[in-house]
CSV table of C-alpha atoms in Angstrom, one decimal:
chain,number,residue,atom,x,y,z
A,97,MET,CA,-10.9,-2.6,-30.6
A,98,ARG,CA,-8.3,-0.7,-29.9
A,99,ARG,CA,-9.9,2.8,-28.8
A,100,THR,CA,-12.0,-0.3,-26.8
A,101,ALA,CA,-8.5,-1.6,-24.8
A,102,LEU,CA,-7.6,2.6,-24.7
A,103,VAL,CA,-11.4,3.0,-22.9
A,104,ALA,CA,-10.9,-0.3,-20.6
A,105,TRP,CA,-7.5,0.6,-19.5
A,106,GLY,CA,-8.3,4.4,-18.5
A,107,LEU,CA,-11.4,3.3,-16.6
A,108,ALA,CA,-9.7,0.5,-14.9
A,109,LEU,CA,-7.0,3.5,-14.2
A,110,VAL,CA,-9.8,5.7,-12.7
A,111,GLY,CA,-12.3,3.3,-10.7
A,112,LEU,CA,-9.0,2.4,-8.8
A,113,TRP,CA,-8.1,6.6,-8.3
A,114,ILE,CA,-12.1,5.7,-6.5
A,115,VAL,CA,-11.4,2.5,-5.0
A,116,GLY,CA,-8.0,3.7,-3.3
A,117,SER,CA,-10.3,6.8,-2.2
A,118,ALA,CA,-12.9,5.2,-0.8
A,119,ALA,CA,-11.2,3.4,1.0
A,120,THR,CA,-10.4,5.7,3.5
A,121,TRP,CA,-14.1,5.6,4.6
A,122,LEU,CA,-15.5,2.1,3.7
A,123,PRO,CA,-14.7,-1.2,4.5
A,124,ARG,CA,-12.6,-2.6,2.1
A,125,ALA,CA,-14.4,-5.8,1.4
A,126,TRP,CA,-17.7,-3.7,0.4
A,127,LEU,CA,-15.2,-2.3,-3.1
A,128,PRO,CA,-15.3,-4.1,-5.9
A,129,ASP,CA,-11.8,-5.5,-7.4
A,130,VAL,CA,-12.0,-3.2,-10.5
A,131,THR,CA,-9.0,-4.7,-12.6
A,132,LEU,CA,-10.1,-7.6,-12.8
A,133,LEU,CA,-14.2,-6.6,-13.1
A,134,VAL,CA,-12.2,-4.6,-16.7
A,135,ALA,CA,-10.2,-7.9,-17.2
A,136,VAL,CA,-13.2,-9.9,-17.8
A,137,ALA,CA,-14.8,-7.0,-20.1
A,138,LEU,CA,-12.3,-7.1,-22.2
A,139,GLY,CA,-11.8,-10.8,-22.1
A,140,LEU,CA,-16.0,-10.2,-23.5
A,141,ARG,CA,-15.0,-7.9,-26.4
A,142,VAL,CA,-12.0,-7.3,-26.8
A,143,PRO,CA,-10.2,-10.6,-27.8
A,144,GLY,CA,-6.9,-11.6,-29.5
A,145,ALA,CA,-3.7,-10.0,-28.4
A,146,LEU,CA,-5.2,-6.8,-27.7
A,147,GLY,CA,-7.4,-8.1,-25.8
A,148,LEU,CA,-3.9,-9.8,-23.7
A,149,ALA,CA,-1.7,-7.0,-23.5
A,150,THR,CA,-4.8,-4.4,-22.2
A,151,ALA,CA,-5.7,-7.4,-20.0
A,152,TRP,CA,-1.6,-6.9,-18.3
A,153,ALA,CA,-1.5,-3.2,-18.6
A,154,VAL,CA,-4.6,-3.3,-16.1
A,155,GLY,CA,-2.8,-5.3,-14.3
A,156,GLY,CA,0.7,-3.3,-14.5
A,157,THR,CA,-1.7,-0.3,-12.9
A,158,ALA,CA,-2.9,-1.7,-10.5
A,159,ASP,CA,0.7,-3.1,-9.3
A,160,LEU,CA,1.9,0.4,-9.6
A,161,LEU,CA,-0.5,1.8,-7.5
A,162,SER,CA,-0.1,-0.6,-4.8
A,163,GLY,CA,2.5,-1.6,-2.0
A,164,GLY,CA,2.3,-5.4,-3.3
A,165,PRO,CA,5.2,-7.0,-5.4
A,166,LEU,CA,4.9,-5.5,-9.2
A,167,GLY,CA,3.7,-8.2,-11.5
A,168,GLN,CA,1.7,-9.8,-9.8
A,169,HIS,CA,-1.1,-8.1,-10.3
A,170,ALA,CA,-0.7,-8.3,-14.4
A,171,LEU,CA,0.0,-12.1,-14.0
A,172,LEU,CA,-3.4,-12.5,-12.4
A,173,ASP,CA,-5.8,-10.2,-14.6
A,174,LEU,CA,-3.9,-11.6,-17.8
A,175,GLY,CA,-5.1,-14.7,-15.6
A,176,ALA,CA,-8.6,-13.9,-16.3
A,177,TRP,CA,-9.0,-12.2,-19.3
A,178,LEU,CA,-7.4,-15.7,-20.9
A,179,LEU,CA,-10.2,-17.8,-18.3
A,180,THR,CA,-12.7,-15.1,-19.6
A,181,ARG,CA,-12.0,-16.4,-23.3
A,182,VAL,CA,-12.5,-19.3,-22.8
A,183,GLY,CA,-15.4,-19.4,-21.0
A,184,VAL,CA,-16.8,-17.1,-23.9
A,185,HIS,CA,-16.3,-20.0,-26.6
A,186,ARG,CA,-18.5,-21.9,-24.4
A,187,VAL,CA,-21.5,-20.2,-22.4
A,188,ASP,CA,-23.5,-16.6,-22.9
A,189,LEU,CA,-21.5,-15.2,-20.5
A,190,ALA,CA,-22.8,-12.3,-21.9
A,191,ARG,CA,-26.0,-12.9,-19.6
A,192,GLY,CA,-26.3,-12.1,-16.4
A,193,VAL,CA,-26.9,-15.1,-14.8
A,194,VAL,CA,-24.5,-16.9,-16.5
A,195,LEU,CA,-21.5,-13.5,-15.9
A,196,VAL,CA,-22.8,-13.0,-11.9
A,197,PRO,CA,-21.8,-16.9,-10.9
A,198,PHE,CA,-18.3,-16.6,-13.5
A,199,VAL,CA,-16.8,-13.8,-11.8
A,200,ALA,CA,-17.4,-15.1,-7.8
A,201,THR,CA,-16.0,-18.0,-9.2
A,202,LEU,CA,-12.8,-15.5,-10.4
A,203,SER,CA,-12.7,-13.8,-7.0
A,204,ALA,CA,-11.9,-16.8,-5.6
A,205,LEU,CA,-9.6,-18.4,-8.2
A,206,GLN,CA,-8.1,-15.2,-7.9
A,207,LEU,CA,-7.6,-15.4,-3.8
A,208,LEU,CA,-6.3,-18.8,-4.7
A,209,GLY,CA,-3.7,-17.3,-7.1
A,210,GLN,CA,-2.5,-14.2,-4.9
A,211,TRP,CA,-1.9,-16.7,-2.3
A,212,ALA,CA,-0.3,-19.3,-4.4
A,213,LEU,CA,2.2,-16.2,-6.0
A,214,THR,CA,3.1,-14.1,-3.0
A,215,GLY,CA,2.0,-16.1,0.0
A,216,ILE,CA,0.3,-12.8,0.7
A,217,PRO,CA,-2.9,-12.9,2.1
A,218,GLY,CA,-2.9,-16.3,4.1
A,219,LEU,CA,-6.0,-17.7,3.6
A,220,GLY,CA,-7.3,-17.3,7.2
A,221,ARG,CA,-11.3,-16.2,8.8
A,222,GLU,CA,-9.5,-12.6,8.2
A,223,VAL,CA,-8.8,-13.0,5.1
A,224,PHE,CA,-12.2,-14.8,4.0
A,225,ALA,CA,-14.0,-11.3,6.0
A,226,ILE,CA,-12.5,-9.8,3.3
A,227,ALA,CA,-12.9,-12.0,0.1
A,228,ILE,CA,-16.6,-13.9,0.3
A,229,PRO,CA,-17.9,-10.2,0.7
A,230,GLN,CA,-15.5,-8.8,-2.1
A,231,ALA,CA,-16.7,-11.7,-4.3
A,232,LEU,CA,-19.9,-11.3,-4.4
A,233,VAL,CA,-19.2,-7.2,-4.7
A,234,ASN,CA,-17.8,-8.0,-7.5
A,235,ALA,CA,-20.4,-10.1,-8.7
A,236,VAL,CA,-23.4,-7.9,-8.0
A,237,VAL,CA,-21.3,-4.6,-10.3
A,238,ALA,CA,-19.5,-7.0,-13.3
A,239,LEU,CA,-22.4,-6.7,-15.0
A,240,ALA,CA,-23.1,-2.6,-14.3
A,241,PHE,CA,-19.5,-2.7,-15.4
A,242,GLN,CA,-20.4,-4.5,-18.4
A,243,ARG,CA,-22.4,-2.1,-19.6
A,244,LEU,CA,-20.6,1.0,-18.3
A,245,LEU,CA,-17.8,-0.6,-21.1
A,246,GLU,CA,-20.0,-1.5,-23.7
A,247,GLY,CA,-21.8,2.0,-23.3
A,248,LEU,CA,-18.5,4.2,-23.2
A,249,SER,CA,-17.0,1.8,-25.9
A,250,GLY,CA,-19.6,2.3,-28.3
A,251,ARG,CA,-19.7,6.7,-28.0
A,252,VAL,CA,-15.8,6.3,-29.3
A,253,ASP,CA,-15.5,2.8,-31.4
A,254,PRO,CA,-18.0,2.3,-34.1
A,255,ASP,CA,-16.5,-0.1,-35.7
A,256,ASP,CA,-17.1,-2.3,-31.6
A,257,PRO,CA,-19.0,-5.1,-32.3
A,258,GLY,CA,-20.3,-5.7,-28.7
A,259,PRO,CA,-20.8,-8.6,-26.8
A,260,GLY,CA,-21.6,-12.3,-28.5
A,261,SER,CA,-22.7,-11.1,-31.8
A,262,LEU,CA,-20.7,-12.6,-35.3
A,263,ARG,CA,-17.5,-11.5,-36.2
A,264,ILE,CA,-16.1,-12.0,-39.2
A,265,ASP,CA,-12.5,-10.8,-40.7
A,266,ALA,CA,-10.6,-11.1,-43.4
A,267,ALA,CA,-7.4,-12.2,-42.3
A,268,THR,CA,-8.0,-13.9,-39.1
A,269,GLY,CA,-11.6,-15.9,-40.0
A,270,LEU,CA,-14.5,-16.5,-37.6
A,271,ARG,CA,-13.9,-15.6,-34.3
B,624,MET,CA,-1.5,-7.2,-42.7
B,625,LEU,CA,-0.7,-5.5,-39.7
B,626,ARG,CA,-3.7,-7.0,-37.1
B,627,ALA,CA,-2.9,-10.8,-39.2
B,628,LEU,CA,0.8,-10.0,-37.5
B,629,ILE,CA,0.0,-9.3,-34.1
B,630,GLU,CA,-2.7,-12.6,-34.1
B,631,ARG,CA,0.0,-14.7,-34.9
B,632,LEU,CA,2.4,-14.1,-32.9
B,633,ARG,CA,-0.2,-14.1,-30.0
B,634,VAL,CA,0.9,-17.4,-27.8
B,635,PRO,CA,4.2,-15.4,-28.5
B,636,LEU,CA,3.2,-12.5,-26.6
B,637,LEU,CA,1.0,-14.0,-24.3
B,638,LEU,CA,4.5,-15.8,-22.9
B,639,LEU,CA,6.1,-12.6,-22.2
B,640,LEU,CA,4.0,-11.0,-20.9
B,641,VAL,CA,3.5,-13.9,-18.3
B,642,ALA,CA,7.1,-14.2,-18.4
B,643,LEU,CA,7.3,-10.6,-17.6
B,644,ALA,CA,5.2,-10.6,-14.3
B,645,LEU,CA,7.2,-13.4,-13.0
B,646,LEU,CA,10.5,-11.6,-14.0
B,647,ALA,CA,8.9,-8.6,-11.5
B,648,ILE,CA,7.5,-10.5,-9.0
B,649,ALA,CA,10.8,-12.5,-8.6
B,650,SER,CA,13.0,-9.2,-8.5
B,651,ASP,CA,10.2,-7.2,-6.6
B,652,ARG,CA,10.4,-10.4,-4.0
B,653,ARG,CA,14.4,-9.8,-4.0
B,654,ALA,CA,14.9,-5.9,-3.6
B,655,LEU,CA,12.4,-6.6,-0.4
B,656,ALA,CA,15.0,-8.9,0.8
B,657,ARG,CA,17.3,-7.3,0.8
B,658,GLY,CA,16.2,-4.2,1.4
B,659,ASP,CA,15.5,-2.4,-1.4
B,660,ARG,CA,13.0,-0.4,-0.8
B,661,GLU,CA,12.7,2.7,-3.7
B,662,SER,CA,11.2,1.4,-6.9
B,663,GLY,CA,10.9,3.1,-10.5
B,664,TRP,CA,10.8,6.5,-11.9
B,665,TRP,CA,7.5,4.7,-13.6
B,666,ARG,CA,5.8,4.3,-10.6
B,667,GLY,CA,6.4,8.0,-9.3
B,668,VAL,CA,4.4,8.8,-13.0
B,669,LEU,CA,1.6,7.0,-11.7
B,670,LEU,CA,1.7,7.8,-7.8
B,671,GLU,CA,2.3,11.8,-9.2
B,672,LEU,CA,-0.9,10.9,-11.3
B,673,ALA,CA,-3.4,9.4,-8.1
B,674,ALA,CA,-2.5,12.1,-5.5
B,675,PRO,CA,-4.2,15.2,-6.5
B,676,VAL,CA,-7.2,12.9,-7.9
B,677,GLN,CA,-7.6,10.9,-4.9
B,678,LYS,CA,-7.0,14.3,-2.9
B,679,ALA,CA,-10.0,15.5,-5.0
B,680,LEU,CA,-12.3,12.5,-4.5
B,681,THR,CA,-12.0,11.8,-0.7
B,682,ALA,CA,-12.0,15.7,0.3
B,683,PRO,CA,-15.7,16.6,-0.7
B,684,VAL,CA,-16.2,13.1,1.6
B,685,ASP,CA,-13.6,14.4,4.7
B,686,GLY,CA,-15.2,17.5,4.5
B,687,THR,CA,-18.5,16.8,5.2
B,688,ARG,CA,-17.9,14.3,7.1
B,689,ASN,CA,-15.7,17.0,9.5
B,690,ALA,CA,-18.2,20.0,8.6
B,691,TRP,CA,-20.5,19.8,11.6
B,692,SER,CA,-17.2,19.6,13.9
B,693,HIS,CA,-15.1,21.9,11.7
B,694,TYR,CA,-17.6,24.7,11.1
B,695,VAL,CA,-20.6,24.2,14.0
B,696,ALA,CA,-19.3,22.6,17.3
B,697,LEU,CA,-16.0,22.8,17.0
B,698,ARG,CA,-14.9,25.9,15.1
B,699,GLY,CA,-11.5,27.5,16.1
B,700,VAL,CA,-10.7,24.2,18.3
B,701,ARG,CA,-10.1,22.0,15.7
B,702,GLN,CA,-7.1,24.1,14.6
B,703,GLU,CA,-6.0,24.5,18.1
B,704,ASN,CA,-7.0,20.9,18.3
B,705,GLU,CA,-4.6,20.1,15.0
B,706,ARG,CA,-1.8,22.3,17.4
B,707,LEU,CA,-1.7,20.6,20.1
B,708,ARG,CA,-1.5,17.2,18.8
B,709,GLU,CA,1.6,18.2,16.9
B,710,ARG,CA,3.0,19.6,19.8
B,711,LEU,CA,1.5,16.7,22.2
B,712,ALA,CA,3.6,13.7,19.4
B,713,GLN,CA,6.5,15.7,20.0
B,714,LEU,CA,6.7,16.0,24.1
B,715,GLU,CA,5.8,12.3,24.0
B,716,GLU,CA,8.3,11.1,22.0
B,717,GLU,CA,10.6,13.5,23.8
B,718,ASN,CA,9.4,11.9,26.8
B,719,LEU,CA,9.6,8.1,25.8
B,720,GLN,CA,13.2,8.8,25.0
B,721,PHE,CA,13.9,10.5,28.4
B,722,ARG,CA,12.8,7.1,29.7
B,723,GLU,CA,14.6,5.6,27.4
B,724,ALA,CA,17.9,7.4,28.7
B,725,LEU,CA,16.8,6.5,31.9
B,726,VAL,CA,16.1,2.7,31.0
B,727,GLU,CA,19.1,2.1,29.5
B,728,GLY,CA,22.0,3.8,30.7
B,729,GLY,CA,20.5,4.7,34.6
B,730,ARG,CA,21.7,8.1,33.8
B,731,LEU,CA,20.4,10.9,31.8
B,732,ARG,CA,22.2,12.1,28.4
B,733,THR,CA,24.2,16.0,28.4
B,734,ILE,CA,21.6,18.4,27.4
B,735,ALA,CA,23.8,18.6,24.7
B,736,ASP,CA,23.7,15.8,23.0
B,737,MET,CA,20.1,15.9,24.0
B,738,ARG,CA,19.9,18.5,22.2
B,739,ARG,CA,21.6,17.4,18.8
B,740,ASP,CA,19.7,14.7,18.6
B,741,VAL,CA,15.6,15.9,18.7
B,742,GLU,CA,17.0,17.9,15.9
B,743,VAL,CA,14.9,15.2,13.1
B,744,PRO,CA,13.1,17.5,11.7
B,745,MET,CA,9.3,15.8,11.0
B,746,ARG,CA,6.8,16.6,7.4
B,747,PRO,CA,3.4,16.8,8.5
B,748,ALA,CA,1.3,15.0,5.5
B,749,GLN,CA,-2.1,14.0,4.6
B,750,VAL,CA,-3.2,10.5,4.1
B,751,VAL,CA,-5.3,11.2,0.6
B,752,GLY,CA,-5.9,6.9,-0.3
B,753,MET,CA,-4.9,3.4,0.3
B,754,ASP,CA,-4.0,0.5,-0.8
B,755,VAL,CA,-5.7,-0.2,-4.2
B,756,SER,CA,-5.9,-3.9,-3.0
B,757,PRO,CA,-7.2,-5.4,0.1
B,758,TRP,CA,-4.6,-7.9,0.4
B,759,PHE,CA,-1.8,-5.0,1.3
B,760,HIS,CA,-1.8,-2.0,3.4
B,761,SER,CA,-0.3,0.9,2.1
B,762,VAL,CA,-1.4,4.4,2.3
B,763,LEU,CA,-0.9,7.4,-0.1
B,764,VAL,CA,-0.1,10.5,0.7
B,765,ASP,CA,0.7,14.1,-0.4
B,766,ARG,CA,4.1,15.3,-0.1
B,767,GLY,CA,7.2,14.2,-2.3
B,768,ARG,CA,10.0,14.6,-3.3
B,769,SER,CA,9.4,18.4,-3.3
B,770,ASP,CA,9.1,18.5,0.4
B,771,GLY,CA,12.4,16.8,1.0
B,772,VAL,CA,10.8,13.0,1.3
B,773,HIS,CA,12.4,9.9,0.0
B,774,ALA,CA,12.2,6.2,-0.3
B,775,GLY,CA,13.5,4.4,3.6
B,776,MET,CA,11.8,7.1,5.6
B,777,PRO,CA,10.0,6.3,8.6
B,778,VAL,CA,6.2,7.8,8.6
B,779,VAL,CA,4.9,7.8,12.8
B,780,THR,CA,1.7,9.4,14.0
B,781,GLU,CA,1.6,11.8,17.3
B,782,ASP,CA,0.6,7.2,19.1
B,783,GLY,CA,3.6,5.7,17.6
B,784,VAL,CA,5.2,4.2,14.1
B,785,VAL,CA,3.1,3.7,11.4
B,786,GLY,CA,5.6,2.7,8.1
B,787,VAL,CA,8.4,3.5,6.2
B,788,ILE,CA,8.4,5.2,2.8
B,789,THR,CA,8.0,3.2,0.3
B,790,ALA,CA,7.7,5.0,-3.5
B,791,THR,CA,8.1,8.8,-3.8
B,792,SER,CA,7.6,11.4,-7.0
B,793,PRO,CA,7.3,15.3,-6.9
B,794,ASN,CA,4.4,15.4,-5.2
B,795,ALA,CA,3.2,12.3,-4.1
B,796,ALA,CA,4.4,9.0,-1.9
B,797,ARG,CA,3.4,5.2,-0.5
B,798,THR,CA,4.0,4.4,3.1
B,799,LEU,CA,4.3,0.4,3.3
B,800,LEU,CA,2.6,0.0,6.7
B,801,LEU,CA,3.5,-1.9,9.7
B,802,LEU,CA,0.6,-3.9,9.3
B,803,ASP,CA,1.3,-4.7,6.2
B,804,ALA,CA,3.1,-8.8,6.2
B,805,GLN,CA,6.0,-7.1,4.1
B,806,SER,CA,7.0,-4.8,7.0
B,807,SER,CA,9.4,-5.9,9.5
B,808,VAL,CA,10.8,-3.8,12.6
B,809,ASP,CA,13.0,-4.4,15.2
B,810,GLY,CA,11.7,-4.0,18.8
B,811,ILE,CA,12.3,-4.4,22.0
B,812,VAL,CA,9.9,-4.6,24.9
B,813,GLN,CA,10.5,-1.5,26.8
B,814,ARG,CA,10.8,-3.3,29.8
B,815,SER,CA,13.0,-6.0,30.2
B,816,ARG,CA,14.5,-5.1,27.0
B,817,ALA,CA,13.7,-8.5,25.5
B,818,ARG,CA,14.9,-8.0,21.4
B,819,GLY,CA,12.8,-9.4,18.5
B,820,ILE,CA,11.5,-8.8,15.0
B,821,VAL,CA,7.7,-7.4,14.8
B,822,ARG,CA,6.4,-8.2,11.5
B,823,GLY,CA,2.7,-7.6,9.8
B,824,THR,CA,0.9,-9.7,9.6
B,825,GLY,CA,-1.1,-8.7,6.9
B,826,GLY,CA,-4.3,-8.1,9.1
B,827,ASP,CA,-5.4,-6.1,12.4
B,828,GLY,CA,-2.4,-7.4,14.5
B,829,LEU,CA,1.5,-7.2,14.6
B,830,GLU,CA,3.4,-10.8,15.7
B,831,PHE,CA,7.1,-10.4,18.0
B,832,GLU,CA,9.0,-12.8,17.0
B,833,PHE,CA,11.7,-13.1,19.9
B,834,PHE,CA,14.3,-14.9,21.0
B,835,VAL,CA,14.5,-14.7,25.3
B,836,ARG,CA,12.7,-16.9,27.8
B,837,GLY,CA,8.7,-16.6,27.2
B,838,ASP,CA,8.4,-14.2,31.3
B,839,ASP,CA,10.5,-11.5,29.6
B,840,VAL,CA,7.4,-10.7,28.0
B,841,GLN,CA,4.8,-10.4,29.1
B,842,VAL,CA,0.9,-9.1,28.4
B,843,GLY,CA,0.8,-5.3,28.6
B,844,ASP,CA,4.4,-4.5,28.1
B,845,LEU,CA,5.1,-1.5,25.8
B,846,VAL,CA,7.3,-3.0,22.7
B,847,ILE,CA,9.6,0.1,21.2
B,848,THR,CA,11.4,0.3,18.0
B,849,SER,CA,15.5,-0.4,19.0
B,850,GLY,CA,16.8,1.3,16.7
B,851,PHE,CA,19.2,-1.4,15.3
B,852,GLY,CA,16.6,-2.6,12.1
B,853,GLY,CA,18.5,0.4,10.4
B,854,VAL,CA,14.9,2.7,9.5
B,855,HIS,CA,13.3,3.3,12.3
B,856,PRO,CA,14.9,5.5,15.2
B,857,LYS,CA,15.2,4.5,19.0
B,858,GLY,CA,11.9,4.7,20.7
B,859,SER,CA,9.1,4.9,19.1
B,860,ARG,CA,6.5,3.1,19.7
B,861,ILE,CA,5.0,-0.2,18.3
B,862,GLY,CA,2.2,-1.7,20.3
B,863,GLU,CA,1.5,-3.5,23.6
B,864,VAL,CA,1.5,-7.1,23.5
B,865,VAL,CA,-1.9,-8.3,24.5
B,866,ALA,CA,-1.2,-12.1,24.4
B,867,VAL,CA,2.1,-14.4,24.6
B,868,HIS,CA,2.3,-17.5,22.8
B,869,ALA,CA,5.9,-19.4,24.7
B,870,ASP,CA,6.8,-22.8,23.2
B,871,PRO,CA,9.0,-23.6,26.3
B,872,THR,CA,11.2,-26.4,23.8
B,873,ALA,CA,10.9,-23.9,21.2
B,874,PHE,CA,14.0,-21.4,19.7
B,875,ALA,CA,12.0,-18.3,19.3
B,876,HIS,CA,8.7,-17.8,21.3
B,877,ARG,CA,5.6,-15.4,19.7
B,878,ALA,CA,4.1,-12.8,20.8
B,879,VAL,CA,0.9,-10.8,19.5
B,880,LEU,CA,0.6,-7.2,19.7
B,881,ARG,CA,-2.3,-4.8,19.4
B,882,PRO,CA,-0.7,-1.5,17.3
B,883,ALA,CA,-0.2,1.4,19.5
B,884,VAL,CA,-1.6,3.5,16.3
B,885,ASP,CA,-5.2,3.0,15.3
B,886,PHE,CA,-4.6,2.1,11.6
B,887,GLY,CA,-8.2,2.0,10.1
B,888,ARG,CA,-8.0,5.6,11.5
B,889,LEU,CA,-4.9,7.8,9.6
B,890,GLU,CA,-5.4,10.8,8.4
B,891,GLN,CA,-2.2,13.0,8.8
B,892,VAL,CA,1.3,11.4,8.9
B,893,PHE,CA,4.6,13.5,10.4
B,894,VAL,CA,7.2,11.9,7.7
B,895,LEU,CA,10.8,12.0,9.5
B,896,LEU,CA,12.5,13.6,7.1
B,897,TRP,CA,16.1,11.0,8.8
B,898,ARG,CA,17.3,7.9,6.8
B,899,GLY,CA,18.8,5.3,8.8
B,900,PRO,CA,22.7,4.5,9.0
B,901,ALA,CA,22.2,1.1,6.5
B,902,LEU,CA,19.4,2.5,4.0
B,903,ASP,CA,21.7,5.4,3.5
B,904,LEU,CA,24.3,3.1,2.7
B,905,LEU,CA,22.3,1.9,0.7
B,906,TYR,CA,21.2,4.8,-1.7
B,907,ASP,CA,23.7,7.0,-1.2
B,908,GLY,CA,24.9,8.4,-4.5
B,909,GLU,CA,22.1,7.6,-6.8
B,910,GLY,CA,20.5,10.7,-7.3
B,911,ASP,CA,18.5,13.1,-6.3
B,912,GLN,CA,15.5,10.6,-6.1
B,913,THR,CA,17.4,8.2,-3.9
B,914,GLY,CA,19.8,10.5,-2.6
B,915,PRO,CA,20.5,11.3,1.3
B,916,VAL,CA,18.1,14.5,2.9
B,917,SER,CA,19.8,17.4,2.3
B,918,GLU,CA,19.7,20.8,3.8
B,919,THR,CA,17.9,22.2,0.7
B,920,THR,CA,15.5,19.4,0.6
B,921,ALA,CA,14.8,19.5,4.0
B,922,GLY,CA,15.4,22.3,5.5
B,923,ARG,CA,18.4,21.7,7.4
B,924,GLN,CA,20.8,19.5,8.6
B,925,THR,CA,19.2,16.2,9.6
B,926,ALA,CA,22.0,13.9,9.7
B,927,ALA,CA,21.8,12.1,13.0
B,928,PRO,CA,23.4,9.5,15.4
B,929,ALA,CA,21.2,5.6,15.3
B,930,ALA,CA,20.3,6.0,18.6
B,931,ALA,CA,17.9,8.0,20.4
B,932,VAL,CA,16.6,10.1,17.7
B,933,PRO,CA,13.4,11.6,18.7
B,934,ALA,CA,11.0,13.0,16.5
B,935,LYS,CA,10.0,16.5,16.8
B,936,PRO,CA,8.0,19.0,13.8
B,937,THR,CA,9.2,21.5,11.9
B,938,PRO,CA,8.0,24.7,12.0
């Protein structure tokens, strides 16, 4: 599980680098919110304190690479991880038909969260012109991202049970 | 055993992480409010890692984009063009300063004063990445502390003001663009000398808030830096007024500016190796990372007065 968490963080870092570079020639609205996708993938695969800390670290990495105030991505990605954990207990989020609208909704909630925390962006037409396409891109890419993390963690972490599987741990009971 | 302990600490951990994040947001905003733009070494570590990777990632696309003009159609002309653009930037800055001197004092400054004033070196830098969040406007450039670039230094192009350096590592720096909602710069209308604050809107435009009669600011007016903000030298172009919202009952009026710089096409920028007096006071004596530019880092002495500091590229 620790290796999966590490892979997720690495995936977020590489994803942020790619997005930062791609933004020089592609419109921002077409680029996914990598840390949100990683937070969701973590929520699906890494429960407990480790998932919590990793989601925070993923957001913190985005904070360090962004011009925005420190801490806001960390907080928002922590929220995304928590909501995903809540979702996992209620619906089968590993299914694409559930995951896609869930990620689109999370994207909208993150926009509101960002606005509440920093006042940026002001909720106007210009913002929605970016936010709506980006929410759609996030939703479309989410499943592929989830599969990518699944594939990578399957290689490095043979103990990873995968999403939706039943896990019994002597120390913590049924999860 | 350890895992069980960690799992038991889940709720305290959650509270701790939330508290840490809120504390970071609050302290970052407080630092920004008092003008302290230098961030910690931990930010520098990630910048240092990001710059070469992002440069490598953008290189193939930039290379492909430029292939036709570079190798086929404009072979040899591109280098000449870059040299001429640099020269043009220098001449336009100097020209603006001469016009400033005429408008402001009604007489030319002495040649000796001018020679002293224009000796502010620039460091050309390449934009290698944009902000990872669409809601903030910053760029990553491939010059850092080893090139004499420090937080608080203004960044310009031949068209005008780009922003200010906010974080540095040995070989990279982050520039907060003028468009960002956290950015503000003291500006004056070149024609009427109306003074106010130019703020980023977080979108593609700028907002100019001024405190004089509305008719002192008209559509088409050029707004330049006043030099009073302590960050940007006087006389750099900020933008052109495209709309004025002057409410006769209000104390402050607003105008919408079109930025002088095309932020959508930022490729090469110039870091002015100069830090305004306010920022120099703020950062002075805080070690190499935050100390003022010296001869050893910048290649020459860069002490300059607050006013009339046009840019001149380094050889």
